[in-house]
Coordinates of C-alpha atoms and ligand atoms in Angstrom, one line a residue:
X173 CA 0.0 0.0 0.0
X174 CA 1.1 3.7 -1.0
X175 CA 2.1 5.3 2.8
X176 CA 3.5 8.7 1.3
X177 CA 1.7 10.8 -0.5
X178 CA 2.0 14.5 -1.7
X179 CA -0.4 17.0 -3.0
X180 CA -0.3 19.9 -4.7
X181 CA -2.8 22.4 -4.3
X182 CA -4.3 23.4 -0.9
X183 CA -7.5 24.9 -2.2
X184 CA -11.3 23.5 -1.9
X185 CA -10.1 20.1 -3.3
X186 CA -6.4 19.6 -2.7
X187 CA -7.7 20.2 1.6
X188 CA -10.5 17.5 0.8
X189 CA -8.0 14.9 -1.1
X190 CA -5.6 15.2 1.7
X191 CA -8.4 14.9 4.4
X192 CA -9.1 11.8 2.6
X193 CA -5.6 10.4 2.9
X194 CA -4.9 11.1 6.1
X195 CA -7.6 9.7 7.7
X196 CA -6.9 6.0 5.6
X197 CA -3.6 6.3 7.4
X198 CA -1.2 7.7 4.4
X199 CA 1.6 10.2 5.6
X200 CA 0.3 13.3 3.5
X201 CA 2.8 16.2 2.7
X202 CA 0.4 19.2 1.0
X203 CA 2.0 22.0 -1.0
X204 CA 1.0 25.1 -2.0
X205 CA 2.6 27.9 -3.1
X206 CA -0.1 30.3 -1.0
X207 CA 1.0 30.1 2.5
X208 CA -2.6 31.9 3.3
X209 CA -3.9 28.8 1.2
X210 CA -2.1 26.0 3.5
X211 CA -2.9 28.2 7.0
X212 CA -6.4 28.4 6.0
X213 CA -6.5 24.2 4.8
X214 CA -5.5 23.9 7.8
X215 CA -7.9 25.6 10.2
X216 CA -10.9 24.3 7.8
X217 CA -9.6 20.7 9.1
X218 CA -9.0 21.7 12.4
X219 CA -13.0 22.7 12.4
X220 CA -14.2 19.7 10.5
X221 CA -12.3 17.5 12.7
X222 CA -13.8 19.3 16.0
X223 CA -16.8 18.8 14.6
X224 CA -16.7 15.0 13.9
X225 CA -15.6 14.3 17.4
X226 CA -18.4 16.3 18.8
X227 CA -20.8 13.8 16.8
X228 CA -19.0 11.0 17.9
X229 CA -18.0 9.7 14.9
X230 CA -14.0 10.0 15.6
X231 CA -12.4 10.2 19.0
X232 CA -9.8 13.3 20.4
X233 CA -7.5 10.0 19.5
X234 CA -8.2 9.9 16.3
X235 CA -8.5 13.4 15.6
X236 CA -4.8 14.1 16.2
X237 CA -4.0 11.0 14.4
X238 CA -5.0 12.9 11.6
X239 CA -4.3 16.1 11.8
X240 CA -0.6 14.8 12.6
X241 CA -0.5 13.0 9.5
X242 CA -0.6 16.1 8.0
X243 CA 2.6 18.0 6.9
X244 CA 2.0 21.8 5.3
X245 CA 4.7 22.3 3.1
X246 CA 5.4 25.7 1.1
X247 CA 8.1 24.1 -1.1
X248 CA 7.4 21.6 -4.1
X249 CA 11.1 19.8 -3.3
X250 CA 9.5 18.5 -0.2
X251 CA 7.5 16.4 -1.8
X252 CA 10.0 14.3 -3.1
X253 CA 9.9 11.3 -1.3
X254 CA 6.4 11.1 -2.1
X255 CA 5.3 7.4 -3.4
X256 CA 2.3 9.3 -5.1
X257 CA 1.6 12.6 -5.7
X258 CA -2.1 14.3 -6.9
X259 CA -2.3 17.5 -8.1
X260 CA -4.9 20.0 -7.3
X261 CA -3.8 23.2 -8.5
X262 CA -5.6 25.9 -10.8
X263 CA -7.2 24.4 -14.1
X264 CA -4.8 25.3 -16.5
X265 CA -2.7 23.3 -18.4
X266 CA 0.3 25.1 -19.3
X267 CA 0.8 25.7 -15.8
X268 CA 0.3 21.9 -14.2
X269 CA 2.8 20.8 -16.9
X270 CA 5.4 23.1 -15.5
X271 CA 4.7 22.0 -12.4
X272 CA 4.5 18.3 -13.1
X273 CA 8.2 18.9 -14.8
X274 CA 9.5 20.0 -11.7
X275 CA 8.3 17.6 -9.6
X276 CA 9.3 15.2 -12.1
X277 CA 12.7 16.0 -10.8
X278 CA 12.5 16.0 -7.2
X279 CA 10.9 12.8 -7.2
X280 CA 12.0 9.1 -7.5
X281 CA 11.6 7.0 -10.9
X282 CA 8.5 5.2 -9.0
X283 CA 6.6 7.7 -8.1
X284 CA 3.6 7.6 -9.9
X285 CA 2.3 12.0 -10.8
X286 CA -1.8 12.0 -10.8
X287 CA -4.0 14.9 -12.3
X288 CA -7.6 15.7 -10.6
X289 CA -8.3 17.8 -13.3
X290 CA -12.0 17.9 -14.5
X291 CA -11.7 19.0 -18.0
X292 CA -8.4 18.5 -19.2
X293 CA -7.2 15.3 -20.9
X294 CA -4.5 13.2 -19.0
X295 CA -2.7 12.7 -22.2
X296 CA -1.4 16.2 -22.4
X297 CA -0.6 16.5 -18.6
X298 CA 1.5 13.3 -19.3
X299 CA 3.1 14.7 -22.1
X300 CA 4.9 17.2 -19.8
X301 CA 6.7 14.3 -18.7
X302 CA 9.7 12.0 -19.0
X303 CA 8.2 9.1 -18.4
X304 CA 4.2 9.8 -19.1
X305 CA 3.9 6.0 -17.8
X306 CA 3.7 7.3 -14.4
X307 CA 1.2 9.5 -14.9
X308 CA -3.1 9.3 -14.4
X309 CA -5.8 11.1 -14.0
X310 CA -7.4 10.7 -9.9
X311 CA -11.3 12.8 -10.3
X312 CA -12.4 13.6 -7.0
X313 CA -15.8 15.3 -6.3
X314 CA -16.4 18.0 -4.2
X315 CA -16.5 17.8 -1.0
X316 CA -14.2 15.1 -1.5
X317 CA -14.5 13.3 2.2
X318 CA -17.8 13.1 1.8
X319 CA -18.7 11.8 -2.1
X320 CA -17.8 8.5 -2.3
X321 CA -16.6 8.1 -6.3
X322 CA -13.5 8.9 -7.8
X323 CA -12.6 8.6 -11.3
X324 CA -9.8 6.5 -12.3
X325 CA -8.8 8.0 -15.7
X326 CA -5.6 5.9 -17.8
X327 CA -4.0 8.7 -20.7
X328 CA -3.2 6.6 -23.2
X329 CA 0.7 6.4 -22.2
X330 CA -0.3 5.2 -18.3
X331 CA 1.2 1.5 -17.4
X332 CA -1.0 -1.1 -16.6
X333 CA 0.9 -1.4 -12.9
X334 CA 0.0 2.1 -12.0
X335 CA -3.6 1.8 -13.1
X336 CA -3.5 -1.0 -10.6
X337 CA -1.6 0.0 -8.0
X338 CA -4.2 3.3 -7.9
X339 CA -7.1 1.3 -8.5
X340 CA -6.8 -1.0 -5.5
X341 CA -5.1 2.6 -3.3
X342 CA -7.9 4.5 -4.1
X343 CA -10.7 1.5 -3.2
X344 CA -8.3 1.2 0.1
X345 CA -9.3 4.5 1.1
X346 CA -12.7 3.7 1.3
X347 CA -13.4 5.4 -2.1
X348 CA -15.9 3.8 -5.4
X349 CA -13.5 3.5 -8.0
X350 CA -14.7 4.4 -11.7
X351 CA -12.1 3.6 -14.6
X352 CA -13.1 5.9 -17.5
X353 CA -11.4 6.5 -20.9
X354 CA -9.3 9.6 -21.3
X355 CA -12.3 11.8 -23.0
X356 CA -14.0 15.0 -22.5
X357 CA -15.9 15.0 -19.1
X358 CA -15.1 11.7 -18.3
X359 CA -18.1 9.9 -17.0
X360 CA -19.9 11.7 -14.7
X361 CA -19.2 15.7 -16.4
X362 CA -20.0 14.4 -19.6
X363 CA -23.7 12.4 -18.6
X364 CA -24.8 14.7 -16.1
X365 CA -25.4 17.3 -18.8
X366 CA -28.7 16.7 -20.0
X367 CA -29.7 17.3 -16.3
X368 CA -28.8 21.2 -16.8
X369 CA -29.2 21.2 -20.4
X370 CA -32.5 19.8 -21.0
X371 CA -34.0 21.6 -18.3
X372 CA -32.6 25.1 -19.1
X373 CA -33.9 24.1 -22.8
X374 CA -37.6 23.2 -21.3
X375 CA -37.5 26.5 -19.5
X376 CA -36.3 28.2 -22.7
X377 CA -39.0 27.1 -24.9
X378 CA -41.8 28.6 -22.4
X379 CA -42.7 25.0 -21.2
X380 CA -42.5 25.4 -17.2
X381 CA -40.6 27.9 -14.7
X382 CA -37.5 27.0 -13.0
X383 CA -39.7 25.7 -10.1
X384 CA -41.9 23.9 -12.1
X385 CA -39.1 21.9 -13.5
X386 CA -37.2 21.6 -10.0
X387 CA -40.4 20.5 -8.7
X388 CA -40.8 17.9 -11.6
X389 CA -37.5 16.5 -10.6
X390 CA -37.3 15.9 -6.9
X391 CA -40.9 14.9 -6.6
X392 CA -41.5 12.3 -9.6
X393 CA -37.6 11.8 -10.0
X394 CA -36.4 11.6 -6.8
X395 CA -33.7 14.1 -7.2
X396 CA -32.2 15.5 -4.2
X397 CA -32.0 19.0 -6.0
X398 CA -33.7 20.4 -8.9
X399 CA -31.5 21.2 -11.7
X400 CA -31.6 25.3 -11.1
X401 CA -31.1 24.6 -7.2
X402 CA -28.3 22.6 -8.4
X403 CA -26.7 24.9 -11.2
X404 CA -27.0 27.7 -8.2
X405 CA -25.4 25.4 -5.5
X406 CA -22.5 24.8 -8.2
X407 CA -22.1 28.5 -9.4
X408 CA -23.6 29.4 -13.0
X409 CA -20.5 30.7 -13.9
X410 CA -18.7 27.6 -13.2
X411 CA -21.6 24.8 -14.8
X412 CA -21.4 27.0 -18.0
X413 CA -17.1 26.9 -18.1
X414 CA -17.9 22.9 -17.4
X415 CA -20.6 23.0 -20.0
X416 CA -19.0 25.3 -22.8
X417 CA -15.5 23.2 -22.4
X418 CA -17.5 19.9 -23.2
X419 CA -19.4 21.0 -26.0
X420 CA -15.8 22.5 -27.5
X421 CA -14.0 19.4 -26.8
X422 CA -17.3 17.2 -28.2
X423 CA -16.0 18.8 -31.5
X424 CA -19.4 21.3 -31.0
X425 CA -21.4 18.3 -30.9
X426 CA -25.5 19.7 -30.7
X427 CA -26.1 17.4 -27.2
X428 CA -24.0 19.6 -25.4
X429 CA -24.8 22.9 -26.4
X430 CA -24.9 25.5 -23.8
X431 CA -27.5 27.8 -22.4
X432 CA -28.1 31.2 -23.6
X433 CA -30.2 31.4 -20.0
X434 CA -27.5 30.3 -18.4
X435 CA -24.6 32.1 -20.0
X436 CA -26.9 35.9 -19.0
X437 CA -27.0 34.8 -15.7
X438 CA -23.4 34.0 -15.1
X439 CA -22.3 37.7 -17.1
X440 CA -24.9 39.5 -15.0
X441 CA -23.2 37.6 -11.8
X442 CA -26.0 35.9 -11.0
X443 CA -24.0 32.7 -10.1
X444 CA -26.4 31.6 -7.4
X445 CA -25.8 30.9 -3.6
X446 CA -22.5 32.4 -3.6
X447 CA -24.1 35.8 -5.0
X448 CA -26.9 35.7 -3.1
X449 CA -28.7 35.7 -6.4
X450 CA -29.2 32.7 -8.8
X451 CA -32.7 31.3 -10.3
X452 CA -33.4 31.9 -7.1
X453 CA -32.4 34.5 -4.6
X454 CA -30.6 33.9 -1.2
X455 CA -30.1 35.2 2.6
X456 CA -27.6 33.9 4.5
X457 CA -27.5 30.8 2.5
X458 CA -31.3 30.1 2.3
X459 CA -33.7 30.7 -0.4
X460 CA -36.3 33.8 0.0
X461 CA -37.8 33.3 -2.7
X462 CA -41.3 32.1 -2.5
X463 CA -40.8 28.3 -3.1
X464 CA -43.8 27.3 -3.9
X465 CA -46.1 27.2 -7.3
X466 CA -48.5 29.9 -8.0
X467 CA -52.0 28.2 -8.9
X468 CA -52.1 24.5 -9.3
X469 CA -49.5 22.1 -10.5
X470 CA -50.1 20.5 -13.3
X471 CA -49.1 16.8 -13.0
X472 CA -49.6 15.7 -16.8
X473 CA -46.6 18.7 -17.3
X474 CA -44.6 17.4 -14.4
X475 CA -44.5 13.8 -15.4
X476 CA -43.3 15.3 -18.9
X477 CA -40.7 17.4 -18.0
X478 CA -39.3 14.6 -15.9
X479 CA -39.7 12.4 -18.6
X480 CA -38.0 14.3 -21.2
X481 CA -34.9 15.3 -18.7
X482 CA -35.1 11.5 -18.2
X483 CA -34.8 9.9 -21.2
X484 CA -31.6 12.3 -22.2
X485 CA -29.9 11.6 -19.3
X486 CA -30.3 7.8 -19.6
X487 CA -29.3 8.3 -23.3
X488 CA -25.9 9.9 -22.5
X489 CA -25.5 7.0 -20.3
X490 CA -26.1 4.5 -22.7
X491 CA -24.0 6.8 -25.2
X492 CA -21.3 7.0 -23.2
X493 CA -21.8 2.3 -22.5
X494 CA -21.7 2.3 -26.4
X495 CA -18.2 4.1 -26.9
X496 CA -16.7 2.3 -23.8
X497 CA -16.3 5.1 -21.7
X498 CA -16.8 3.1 -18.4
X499 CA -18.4 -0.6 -18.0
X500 CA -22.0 0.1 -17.1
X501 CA -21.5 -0.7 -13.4
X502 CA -18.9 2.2 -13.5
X503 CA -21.7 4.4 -15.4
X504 CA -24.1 3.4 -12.8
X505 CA -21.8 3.8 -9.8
X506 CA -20.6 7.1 -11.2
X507 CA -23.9 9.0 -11.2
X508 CA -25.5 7.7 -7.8
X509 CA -22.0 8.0 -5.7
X510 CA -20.7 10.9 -7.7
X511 CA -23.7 12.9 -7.6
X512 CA -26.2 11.1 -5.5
X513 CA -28.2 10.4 -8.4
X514 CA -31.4 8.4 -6.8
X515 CA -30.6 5.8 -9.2
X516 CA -28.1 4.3 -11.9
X517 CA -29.3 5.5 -15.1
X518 CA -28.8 2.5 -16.8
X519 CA -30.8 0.5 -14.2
X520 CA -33.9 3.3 -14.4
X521 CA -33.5 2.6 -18.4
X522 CA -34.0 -1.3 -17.9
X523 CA -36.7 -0.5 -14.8
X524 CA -38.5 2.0 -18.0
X525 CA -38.1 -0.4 -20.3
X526 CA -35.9 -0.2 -23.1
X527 CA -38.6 0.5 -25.7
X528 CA -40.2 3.6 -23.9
X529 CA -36.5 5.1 -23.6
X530 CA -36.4 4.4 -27.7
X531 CA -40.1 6.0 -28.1
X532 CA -38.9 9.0 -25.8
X533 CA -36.0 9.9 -28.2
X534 CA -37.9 9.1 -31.2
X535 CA -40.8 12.0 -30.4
X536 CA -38.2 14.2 -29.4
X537 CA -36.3 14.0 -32.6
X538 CA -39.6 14.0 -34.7
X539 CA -40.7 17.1 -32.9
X540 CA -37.5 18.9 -33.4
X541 CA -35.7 17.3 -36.2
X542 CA -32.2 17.9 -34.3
X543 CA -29.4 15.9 -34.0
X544 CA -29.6 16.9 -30.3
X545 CA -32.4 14.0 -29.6
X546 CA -30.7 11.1 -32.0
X547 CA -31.1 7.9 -29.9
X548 CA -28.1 6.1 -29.0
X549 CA -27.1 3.2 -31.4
X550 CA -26.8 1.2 -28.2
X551 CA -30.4 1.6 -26.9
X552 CA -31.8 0.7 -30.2
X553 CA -29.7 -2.6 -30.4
X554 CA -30.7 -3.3 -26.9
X555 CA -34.5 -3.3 -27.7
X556 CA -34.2 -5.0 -31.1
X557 CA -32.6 -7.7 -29.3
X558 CA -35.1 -7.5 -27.0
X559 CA -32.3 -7.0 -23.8
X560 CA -31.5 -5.0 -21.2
X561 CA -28.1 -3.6 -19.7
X562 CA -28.5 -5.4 -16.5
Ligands
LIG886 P1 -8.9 26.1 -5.6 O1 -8.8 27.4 -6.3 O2 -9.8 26.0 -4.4 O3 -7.5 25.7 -5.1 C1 -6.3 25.7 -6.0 C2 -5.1 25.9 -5.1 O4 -3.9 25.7 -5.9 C3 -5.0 27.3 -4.5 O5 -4.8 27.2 -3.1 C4 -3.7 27.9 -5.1 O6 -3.0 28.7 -4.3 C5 -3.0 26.7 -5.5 N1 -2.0 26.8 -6.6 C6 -2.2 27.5 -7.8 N2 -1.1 27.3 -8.5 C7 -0.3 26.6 -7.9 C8 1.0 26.1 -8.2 N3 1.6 26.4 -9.3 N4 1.6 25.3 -7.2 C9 1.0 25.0 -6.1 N5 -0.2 25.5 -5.7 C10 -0.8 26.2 -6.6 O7 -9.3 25.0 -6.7 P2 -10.1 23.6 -6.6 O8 -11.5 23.9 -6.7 O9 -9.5 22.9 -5.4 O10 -9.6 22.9 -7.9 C11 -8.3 22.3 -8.1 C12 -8.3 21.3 -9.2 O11 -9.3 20.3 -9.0 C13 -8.7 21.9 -10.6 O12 -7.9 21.2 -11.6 C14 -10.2 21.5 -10.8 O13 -10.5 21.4 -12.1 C15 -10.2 20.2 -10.1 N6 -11.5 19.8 -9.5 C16 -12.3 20.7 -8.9 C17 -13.6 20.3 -8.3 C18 -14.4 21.3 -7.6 O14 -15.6 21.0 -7.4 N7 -13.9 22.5 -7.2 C19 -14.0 19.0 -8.5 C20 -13.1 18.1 -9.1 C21 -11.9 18.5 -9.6

């Protein structure tokens, strides 16, 4: 097992990741070149760990065990004894391959260099390099203690060994490890689209009103969130960067095409909780705007508007099956443990039945004649062989 590992980046998830490591036992050495950064890491631990022995759920024992497993480091050299390294630093590639050069020669031919970048590809992080073998993609989500999935992502130029070593590391620290191919959004950042997508769309065309289509979600759905509660929790600015940078990378593919709603909001700054002023607007981190439907709520709309967000989301899924992106346990895994999805959407397709997710698509694509609403290959095969994924 991996006992010393080094990370770079003290921000939101670099604090998180080490968190993680620490308290699985690993000796954790985090860098960053904001000393402000590391002092306040540190403090945010100090108050999560105070808070978790005040539950109960870790004693004053354990609490020191891991905060003492913690080193705060302001020099990148330190980190050279590290047996793994994962990198957590601004989202910009130029710089994390200047970084991952320079670590490259602090540290021992056996270290192996990860990336928890979201939207770039691991090939190019590699590339930076000497030996690119070493090198993978570890996708944490945010709050990382507390979400259970990480993406495993091999570049193409990763070795089998460090796949596994990380693979069975990663599971050891009590994490759901996902292996997904080296493309844009990897598994969960590339299905969970339609979620924001299709909604903004609904709410573009005139159909329903940003409750209307929350409500449609959490109450037939089961969603913990609606999607605009969601896109405001996450920051409109920073869903449309995710979305835009997919749709881009997707070679401007029309399934991924970002909102015009959304892009307004995030240039007038409303980005949601964080600016007190989203799709919906905020006091001290509640909402005060009225929550509840004017008039009656139609139930024939709501089962439709769930429907239709739905059916694209289990399409993307099946999508992403059909060009091995992930084996469908990983799909599955990846949208209830990565973003507590209420169910796999490859297990709702079978519970739907494959030929209602076909007919979905189909009067979707006749209404609008766009290549937006083309059913997957995949689904199609499924029902003509009359199968399901599970
Ligand atoms: P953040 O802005 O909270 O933290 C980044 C930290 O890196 C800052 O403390 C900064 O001082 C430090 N830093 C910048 N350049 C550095 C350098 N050259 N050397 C050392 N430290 C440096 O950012 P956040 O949100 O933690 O994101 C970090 C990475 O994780 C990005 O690649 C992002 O795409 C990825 N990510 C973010 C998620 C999120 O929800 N925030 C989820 C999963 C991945």
């Amino acid at each position: 097992m991996i006992k010393k590992v080094g990370i770079i980046g003290g921000g939101t998830m670099g604090s998180g990741i080490a968190q993680v490591a620490a308290t699985a036992g690993c000796l954790v050495k985090l860098y960053d070149t904001n000393t402000e950064a590391l002092d306040k890491s540190k403090a945010a631990l100090e108050k999560i760990m105070a808070r978790l022995v005040e539950k109960g759920r870790i004693d004053k024992a354990e609490k020191s065990r891991i905060q003492d497993n913690i080193t705060y480091v302001d020099s990148l050299k330190e980190l050279s004894d590290s047996e793994l390294t994962i990198e957590a630093i601004v989202e910009n590639l130029e710089i994390k391959k200047k970084v991952f050069q320079e670590l490259e020669s602090y540290v021992s031919e056996e270290t192996i260099i990860a990336s928890n970048t979201s939207s770039l590809s691991i090939a190019s992080i590699a590339s930076a390099l000497k030996k690119p073998e070493r090198c993978i993609g570890i996708h944490f989500f945010n709050p990382a203690p507390l979400m259970k999935l990480v993406e495993v992502i091999p570049a193409v130029q990763t070795s089998g060994e460090v796949l596994r070593k990380i693979k069975m590391n990663i599971a050891n620290w009590g994490k759901t490890v996902a292996i997904a191919k080296d493309t844009p959004g990897f598994i969960v950042n590339r299905v969970a689209r339609p979620f924001y997508g299709e909604a903004l769309r609904i709410y573009e065309e005139g159909i329903a009103s940003f409750h209307e289509i929350d409500a449609a979600m959490k109450e037939i759905g089961g969603f913990r969130m609606g999607p605009f509660e969601l896109m405001d929790f996450i920051g409109n600015d920073v869903n449309y960067v995710v979305t835009e940078t997919v749709f881009k990378a997707f070679y401007y593919d029309p399934r991924y095409k970002p909102s015009f709603t959304q892009k307004r909001f995030a240039e007038a700054g409303y980005l949601g909780r964080k600016s007190g002023k989203g799709y919906y607007e905020y006091k001290d981190g509640k909402v005060i705007t009225p929550n509840a439907v004017e008039g009656s709520f139609n139930s024939d709309l709501a089962q439709k508007i769930f429907n239709r967000v739905l059916v694209m989301l289990i399409n993307e899924a099946a999508d992403a099956l059909f060009w091995n992106i992930a084996s469908a346990e990983d799909i599955d895994n990846a949208m209830t443990k990565g973003v507590n999805y209420p169910k796999g959407l490859l297990a709702w397709a079978d519970e739907k039945g494959i030929s209602w997710c076909v007919e979905q698509m189909d009067t979707l694509y006749d209404e609008y004649r766009e290549d937006r609403y083309r059913c997957s290959p995949l689904l199609r095969k499924l029902k003509k062989d009359n199968k399901t994924f599970f």
